[in-house]
Amino acid sequence: MRMMGQLAWLLFGGIAVLLILWWAPDKPVQQLYTQYAQAPSQFAQVNGLTVHYRIEGMTTAAPPLILLHGTSASLHTWDGWVKELQDQRQIIRLDLPGFALTGPRQDDDYRVETYANFVADFASALGIETFDLGGNSLGGFIAWKTAEFYPERVSRLILVDPSGGYEWNPEELPLGFRIAQAPILSYSMEYFTPKFMIRRSVENVYGDPSLVTDELVQLYYDMTLREGNRRALRLRFKLQQSRDESETLRTLSQPTLILWGGRDTLIPVANAHKYAADIPNNVLVIFPELGHVPHEEAPVQTADAVRAFLR
């Protein structure tokens, strides 16, 4: 009995040590501004939110290109595309509500329809009437929903491994996503977020995990810990559902570029062909060696396809 008691205390002590090591309190947004909101970052008031965004590139006769990131990402995911395309287009990227420096909504409304209306309101706040719109994963879902709701404002679409549209079963769900969807564990993630979990989640969405750097992991970690974001992630996953929206996709009139990573284990490449079959006016480009965030993993290669499309 004494031995069992000692083992129990050792186990309890080990768990306590792990919890101490994994304890990760929210990071105040003002603290993160210093590192991640340097020029050319700007802020706009939209629907009661202080929205972090950047405007870069050349002003041309063509509409500006607005870019939307995916779940748990930030406007920094588009760094490579901005570098490659800024000599041809004006590019606007932002941190969506519930993520990165923009942070959570006061009303906890993370429905994709609310996001679509937010994008239109954001463009209006910047004095932009018509725009091209691109997005990755959740951002892609929001992009085509915005095009559905505001067809007169969205000129062209760029969908990079978008979510929504169809039912699907992930081949491998990132560890952070699995925890965020678990009924009890999701609450604990608001307080205990080990950095190795963030690294594993980022590696899951790369075709070549060796490209994931310590600097990139730190960026995702800091954006996750921004005050309120982990709670927002839990609430958004409660609303998430996959359903067939083929009929809606067939109504989209915008010329559309569909980019997909052939090694996407989150949203299977089979969905790329479904999008291509349903959206009337589209170009499909598949990158066999890339994962769920091909624009981040191989910005030069993927930007070439965007450049050709925008011409």
GROMACS .gro file of C-alpha atoms in nm:
model
  311
    1MET     CA    1   0.000   0.000   0.000
    2ARG     CA    2   0.284   0.232   0.087
    3MET     CA    3   0.443   0.168  -0.254
    4MET     CA    4   0.113   0.246  -0.428
    5GLY     CA    5   0.083   0.569  -0.233
    6GLN     CA    6   0.432   0.673  -0.336
    7LEU     CA    7   0.355   0.597  -0.700
    8ALA     CA    8   0.035   0.799  -0.678
    9TRP     CA    9   0.224   1.095  -0.539
   10LEU     CA   10   0.489   1.061  -0.810
   11LEU     CA   11   0.220   1.056  -1.075
   12PHE     CA   12   0.044   1.354  -0.921
   13GLY     CA   13   0.374   1.539  -0.896
   14GLY     CA   14   0.459   1.463  -1.259
   15ILE     CA   15   0.123   1.591  -1.379
   16ALA     CA   16   0.164   1.904  -1.166
   17VAL     CA   17   0.507   1.971  -1.318
   18LEU     CA   18   0.369   1.929  -1.672
   19LEU     CA   19   0.081   2.166  -1.599
   20ILE     CA   20   0.324   2.425  -1.466
   21LEU     CA   21   0.543   2.388  -1.774
   22TRP     CA   22   0.243   2.409  -2.011
   23TRP     CA   23   0.068   2.694  -1.832
   24ALA     CA   24   0.038   2.973  -2.087
   25PRO     CA   25  -0.155   3.285  -1.983
   26ASP     CA   26  -0.302   3.521  -2.240
   27LYS     CA   27  -0.061   3.775  -2.388
   28PRO     CA   28  -0.183   4.137  -2.374
   29VAL     CA   29  -0.236   4.268  -2.725
   30GLN     CA   30  -0.038   4.586  -2.653
   31GLN     CA   31   0.263   4.366  -2.581
   32LEU     CA   32   0.225   4.194  -2.918
   33TYR     CA   33   0.188   4.523  -3.106
   34THR     CA   34   0.552   4.601  -3.037
   35GLN     CA   35   0.672   4.293  -3.223
   36TYR     CA   36   0.404   4.231  -3.485
   37ALA     CA   37   0.241   4.566  -3.566
   38GLN     CA   38   0.536   4.759  -3.703
   39ALA     CA   39   0.502   4.958  -4.026
   40PRO     CA   40   0.325   4.913  -4.262
   41SER     CA   41   0.065   4.789  -4.011
   42GLN     CA   42  -0.245   5.003  -3.966
   43PHE     CA   43  -0.566   4.976  -3.764
   44ALA     CA   44  -0.928   5.044  -3.856
   45GLN     CA   45  -1.246   5.049  -3.650
   46VAL     CA   46  -1.494   4.803  -3.802
   47ASN     CA   47  -1.806   4.674  -3.623
   48GLY     CA   48  -1.661   4.768  -3.286
   49LEU     CA   49  -1.331   4.589  -3.356
   50THR     CA   50  -0.983   4.736  -3.387
   51VAL     CA   51  -0.877   4.555  -3.702
   52HIS     CA   52  -0.509   4.502  -3.781
   53TYR     CA   53  -0.431   4.529  -4.153
   54ARG     CA   54  -0.165   4.623  -4.405
   55ILE     CA   55  -0.183   4.790  -4.747
   56GLU     CA   56   0.116   4.724  -4.974
   57GLY     CA   57   0.206   4.723  -5.341
   58MET     CA   58   0.127   4.941  -5.639
   59THR     CA   59  -0.198   5.127  -5.690
   60THR     CA   60  -0.325   5.034  -6.036
   61ALA     CA   61  -0.647   5.059  -6.236
   62ALA     CA   62  -0.727   4.702  -6.130
   63PRO     CA   63  -0.922   4.646  -5.806
   64PRO     CA   64  -0.708   4.584  -5.495
   65LEU     CA   65  -0.656   4.225  -5.384
   66ILE     CA   66  -0.779   4.151  -5.030
   67LEU     CA   67  -0.634   3.837  -4.868
   68LEU     CA   68  -0.791   3.637  -4.583
   69HIS     CA   69  -0.595   3.392  -4.368
   70GLY     CA   70  -0.711   3.058  -4.226
   71THR     CA   71  -0.782   2.930  -3.876
   72SER     CA   72  -0.523   3.032  -3.613
   73ALA     CA   73  -0.314   3.213  -3.876
   74SER     CA   74  -0.263   3.587  -3.932
   75LEU     CA   75  -0.194   3.836  -4.209
   76HIS     CA   76   0.171   3.726  -4.188
   77THR     CA   77   0.081   3.404  -4.372
   78TRP     CA   78   0.076   3.616  -4.692
   79ASP     CA   79   0.427   3.763  -4.650
   80GLY     CA   80   0.561   3.565  -4.947
   81TRP     CA   81   0.280   3.661  -5.184
   82VAL     CA   82   0.315   4.029  -5.096
   83LYS     CA   83   0.685   4.013  -5.176
   84GLU     CA   84   0.617   3.843  -5.511
   85LEU     CA   85   0.313   4.043  -5.624
   86GLN     CA   86   0.351   4.392  -5.479
   87ASP     CA   87   0.514   4.527  -5.795
   88GLN     CA   88   0.193   4.455  -5.988
   89ARG     CA   89  -0.102   4.502  -5.754
   90GLN     CA   90  -0.220   4.675  -5.441
   91ILE     CA   91  -0.257   4.406  -5.174
   92ILE     CA   92  -0.458   4.440  -4.854
   93ARG     CA   93  -0.434   4.174  -4.584
   94LEU     CA   94  -0.589   4.168  -4.240
   95ASP     CA   95  -0.623   3.972  -3.918
   96LEU     CA   96  -0.976   3.832  -3.911
   97PRO     CA   97  -1.195   3.864  -3.598
   98GLY     CA   98  -1.112   3.596  -3.343
   99PHE     CA   99  -0.751   3.570  -3.457
  100ALA     CA  100  -0.410   3.733  -3.428
  101LEU     CA  101  -0.395   4.102  -3.330
  102THR     CA  102  -0.757   4.183  -3.419
  103GLY     CA  103  -0.878   3.942  -3.153
  104PRO     CA  104  -1.223   3.829  -3.040
  105ARG     CA  105  -1.564   3.974  -3.117
  106GLN     CA  106  -1.763   4.109  -2.825
  107ASP     CA  107  -2.075   3.924  -2.941
  108ASP     CA  108  -1.899   3.587  -2.990
  109ASP     CA  109  -2.054   3.555  -3.339
  110TYR     CA  110  -1.816   3.349  -3.554
  111ARG     CA  111  -2.057   3.224  -3.818
  112VAL     CA  112  -1.914   3.231  -4.171
  113GLU     CA  113  -2.202   3.456  -4.279
  114THR     CA  114  -2.097   3.711  -4.015
  115TYR     CA  115  -1.740   3.694  -4.141
  116ALA     CA  116  -1.858   3.759  -4.498
  117ASN     CA  117  -2.050   4.067  -4.389
  118PHE     CA  118  -1.746   4.180  -4.191
  119VAL     CA  119  -1.523   4.161  -4.501
  120ALA     CA  120  -1.765   4.385  -4.693
  121ASP     CA  121  -1.778   4.629  -4.401
  122PHE     CA  122  -1.399   4.629  -4.374
  123ALA     CA  123  -1.363   4.717  -4.743
  124SER     CA  124  -1.621   4.993  -4.704
  125ALA     CA  125  -1.433   5.133  -4.404
  126LEU     CA  126  -1.128   5.166  -4.628
  127GLY     CA  127  -1.333   5.332  -4.902
  128ILE     CA  128  -1.311   5.031  -5.135
  129GLU     CA  129  -1.619   4.946  -5.338
  130THR     CA  130  -1.497   4.660  -5.561
  131PHE     CA  131  -1.209   4.422  -5.495
  132ASP     CA  132  -1.053   4.090  -5.583
  133LEU     CA  133  -1.069   3.849  -5.291
  134GLY     CA  134  -0.847   3.558  -5.194
  135GLY     CA  135  -0.838   3.328  -4.895
  136ASN     CA  136  -0.689   3.012  -4.754
  137SER     CA  137  -0.883   2.743  -4.564
  138LEU     CA  138  -1.139   2.928  -4.348
  139GLY     CA  139  -1.038   3.245  -4.533
  140GLY     CA  140  -1.124   3.074  -4.862
  141PHE     CA  141  -1.465   2.977  -4.725
  142ILE     CA  142  -1.524   3.337  -4.617
  143ALA     CA  143  -1.404   3.462  -4.955
  144TRP     CA  144  -1.655   3.267  -5.162
  145LYS     CA  145  -1.932   3.339  -4.913
  146THR     CA  146  -1.854   3.710  -4.952
  147ALA     CA  147  -1.874   3.666  -5.329
  148GLU     CA  148  -2.210   3.496  -5.286
  149PHE     CA  149  -2.352   3.775  -5.068
  150TYR     CA  150  -2.189   4.067  -5.253
  151PRO     CA  151  -2.147   3.960  -5.618
  152GLU     CA  152  -2.139   4.322  -5.734
  153ARG     CA  153  -1.838   4.399  -5.513
  154VAL     CA  154  -1.613   4.092  -5.561
  155SER     CA  155  -1.447   4.099  -5.904
  156ARG     CA  156  -1.238   3.781  -5.888
  157LEU     CA  157  -1.177   3.498  -5.643
  158ILE     CA  158  -0.861   3.314  -5.541
  159LEU     CA  159  -0.937   3.007  -5.329
  160VAL     CA  160  -0.641   2.834  -5.163
  161ASP     CA  161  -0.743   2.496  -5.013
  162PRO     CA  162  -1.074   2.648  -4.898
  163SER     CA  163  -1.291   2.489  -4.634
  164GLY     CA  164  -1.670   2.476  -4.657
  165GLY     CA  165  -1.859   2.373  -4.967
  166TYR     CA  166  -1.860   1.999  -4.911
  167GLU     CA  167  -1.856   1.737  -4.643
  168TRP     CA  168  -1.514   1.584  -4.588
  169ASN     CA  169  -1.315   1.375  -4.343
  170PRO     CA  170  -0.961   1.494  -4.268
  171GLU     CA  171  -0.686   1.241  -4.319
  172GLU     CA  172  -0.501   1.404  -4.029
  173LEU     CA  173  -0.642   1.680  -3.809
  174PRO     CA  174  -0.382   1.915  -3.653
  175LEU     CA  175  -0.336   1.845  -3.282
  176GLY     CA  176  -0.447   2.193  -3.179
  177PHE     CA  177  -0.769   2.157  -3.379
  178ARG     CA  178  -0.844   1.820  -3.219
  179ILE     CA  179  -0.808   1.965  -2.871
  180ALA     CA  180  -1.013   2.275  -2.959
  181GLN     CA  181  -1.301   2.049  -3.064
  182ALA     CA  182  -1.288   1.817  -2.760
  183PRO     CA  183  -1.573   1.897  -2.515
  184ILE     CA  184  -1.359   1.917  -2.199
  185LEU     CA  185  -1.005   1.959  -2.328
  186SER     CA  186  -1.105   2.265  -2.530
  187TYR     CA  187  -1.157   2.460  -2.206
  188SER     CA  188  -0.817   2.357  -2.073
  189MET     CA  189  -0.649   2.485  -2.389
  190GLU     CA  190  -0.742   2.837  -2.283
  191TYR     CA  191  -0.486   2.801  -2.004
  192PHE     CA  192  -0.249   2.521  -2.104
  193THR     CA  193  -0.097   2.554  -2.451
  194PRO     CA  194   0.241   2.382  -2.489
  195LYS     CA  195   0.449   2.517  -2.775
  196PHE     CA  196   0.515   2.166  -2.907
  197MET     CA  197   0.140   2.141  -2.980
  198ILE     CA  198   0.160   2.454  -3.196
  199ARG     CA  199   0.466   2.318  -3.376
  200ARG     CA  200   0.296   1.987  -3.443
  201SER     CA  201  -0.015   2.165  -3.573
  202VAL     CA  202   0.185   2.382  -3.813
  203GLU     CA  203   0.386   2.083  -3.934
  204ASN     CA  204   0.057   1.903  -4.005
  205VAL     CA  205  -0.040   2.164  -4.265
  206TYR     CA  206   0.293   2.165  -4.449
  207GLY     CA  207   0.372   1.916  -4.724
  208ASP     CA  208   0.736   1.931  -4.607
  209PRO     CA  209   0.739   1.972  -4.225
  210SER     CA  210   1.114   2.041  -4.229
  211LEU     CA  211   1.033   2.390  -4.363
  212VAL     CA  212   0.867   2.486  -4.034
  213THR     CA  213   1.111   2.711  -3.848
  214ASP     CA  214   1.134   2.808  -3.482
  215GLU     CA  215   1.050   3.167  -3.583
  216LEU     CA  216   0.733   3.052  -3.760
  217VAL     CA  217   0.625   2.843  -3.461
  218GLN     CA  218   0.680   3.143  -3.230
  219LEU     CA  219   0.462   3.359  -3.456
  220TYR     CA  220   0.174   3.109  -3.448
  221TYR     CA  221   0.221   3.061  -3.073
  222ASP     CA  222   0.209   3.433  -2.998
  223MET     CA  223  -0.097   3.485  -3.218
  224THR     CA  224  -0.273   3.196  -3.044
  225LEU     CA  225  -0.199   3.341  -2.699
  226ARG     CA  226  -0.327   3.688  -2.786
  227GLU     CA  227  -0.583   3.761  -2.515
  228GLY     CA  228  -0.922   3.610  -2.599
  229ASN     CA  229  -0.817   3.416  -2.909
  230ARG     CA  230  -0.818   3.068  -2.756
  231ARG     CA  231  -1.171   3.116  -2.626
  232ALA     CA  232  -1.277   3.248  -2.967
  233LEU     CA  233  -1.127   2.940  -3.134
  234ARG     CA  234  -1.325   2.711  -2.906
  235LEU     CA  235  -1.647   2.898  -2.978
  236ARG     CA  236  -1.588   2.895  -3.353
  237PHE     CA  237  -1.526   2.520  -3.360
  238LYS     CA  238  -1.860   2.470  -3.182
  239LEU     CA  239  -2.027   2.633  -3.484
  240GLN     CA  240  -1.828   2.441  -3.744
  241GLN     CA  241  -2.010   2.198  -3.965
  242SER     CA  242  -1.947   2.060  -4.311
  243ARG     CA  243  -2.233   2.046  -4.557
  244ASP     CA  244  -2.279   2.022  -4.930
  245GLU     CA  245  -2.319   2.366  -5.084
  246SER     CA  246  -2.274   2.267  -5.447
  247GLU     CA  247  -2.585   2.457  -5.552
  248THR     CA  248  -2.450   2.780  -5.403
  249LEU     CA  249  -2.109   2.737  -5.564
  250ARG     CA  250  -2.273   2.694  -5.904
  251THR     CA  251  -2.419   3.044  -5.874
  252LEU     CA  252  -2.079   3.217  -5.837
  253SER     CA  253  -2.014   3.436  -6.139
  254GLN     CA  254  -1.662   3.559  -6.060
  255PRO     CA  255  -1.359   3.426  -6.248
  256THR     CA  256  -1.199   3.198  -5.988
  257LEU     CA  257  -0.850   3.057  -5.936
  258ILE     CA  258  -0.843   2.739  -5.727
  259LEU     CA  259  -0.505   2.643  -5.579
  260TRP     CA  260  -0.454   2.321  -5.384
  261GLY     CA  261  -0.173   2.133  -5.217
  262GLY     CA  262  -0.161   1.769  -5.323
  263ARG     CA  263  -0.038   1.671  -4.975
  264ASP     CA  264  -0.319   1.848  -4.791
  265THR     CA  265  -0.416   1.606  -4.513
  266LEU     CA  266  -0.672   1.843  -4.362
  267ILE     CA  267  -0.897   1.902  -4.665
  268PRO     CA  268  -0.842   1.631  -4.928
  269VAL     CA  269  -0.743   1.726  -5.280
  270ALA     CA  270  -1.059   1.551  -5.399
  271ASN     CA  271  -1.240   1.865  -5.287
  272ALA     CA  272  -1.036   2.069  -5.535
  273HIS     CA  273  -1.195   1.877  -5.819
  274LYS     CA  274  -1.540   1.927  -5.666
  275TYR     CA  275  -1.489   2.302  -5.658
  276ALA     CA  276  -1.362   2.295  -6.016
  277ALA     CA  277  -1.668   2.097  -6.125
  278ASP     CA  278  -1.915   2.335  -5.959
  279ILE     CA  279  -1.776   2.689  -5.996
  280PRO     CA  280  -1.863   2.791  -6.354
  281ASN     CA  281  -1.559   3.002  -6.450
  282ASN     CA  282  -1.247   2.864  -6.287
  283VAL     CA  283  -0.884   2.764  -6.328
  284LEU     CA  284  -0.756   2.477  -6.110
  285VAL     CA  285  -0.387   2.442  -6.022
  286ILE     CA  286  -0.267   2.156  -5.796
  287PHE     CA  287   0.081   2.152  -5.642
  288PRO     CA  288   0.155   1.783  -5.575
  289GLU     CA  289   0.428   1.834  -5.312
  290LEU     CA  290   0.261   2.105  -5.104
  291GLY     CA  291   0.024   2.088  -4.808
  292HIS     CA  292  -0.273   2.285  -4.674
  293VAL     CA  293  -0.098   2.626  -4.681
  294PRO     CA  294   0.078   2.618  -5.021
  295HIS     CA  295   0.100   3.000  -5.038
  296GLU     CA  296   0.303   2.999  -4.715
  297GLU     CA  297   0.507   2.689  -4.789
  298ALA     CA  298   0.605   2.783  -5.147
  299PRO     CA  299   0.517   3.150  -5.209
  300VAL     CA  300   0.721   3.192  -5.528
  301GLN     CA  301   0.573   2.889  -5.701
  302THR     CA  302   0.215   2.963  -5.600
  303ALA     CA  303   0.241   3.337  -5.670
  304ASP     CA  304   0.337   3.255  -6.029
  305ALA     CA  305  -0.006   3.096  -6.075
  306VAL     CA  306  -0.172   3.403  -5.918
  307ARG     CA  307   0.025   3.638  -6.141
  308ALA     CA  308  -0.085   3.452  -6.453
  309PHE     CA  309  -0.448   3.455  -6.335
  310LEU     CA  310  -0.452   3.826  -6.253
  311ARG     CA  311  -0.320   3.912  -6.599
   0.00000   0.00000   0.00000
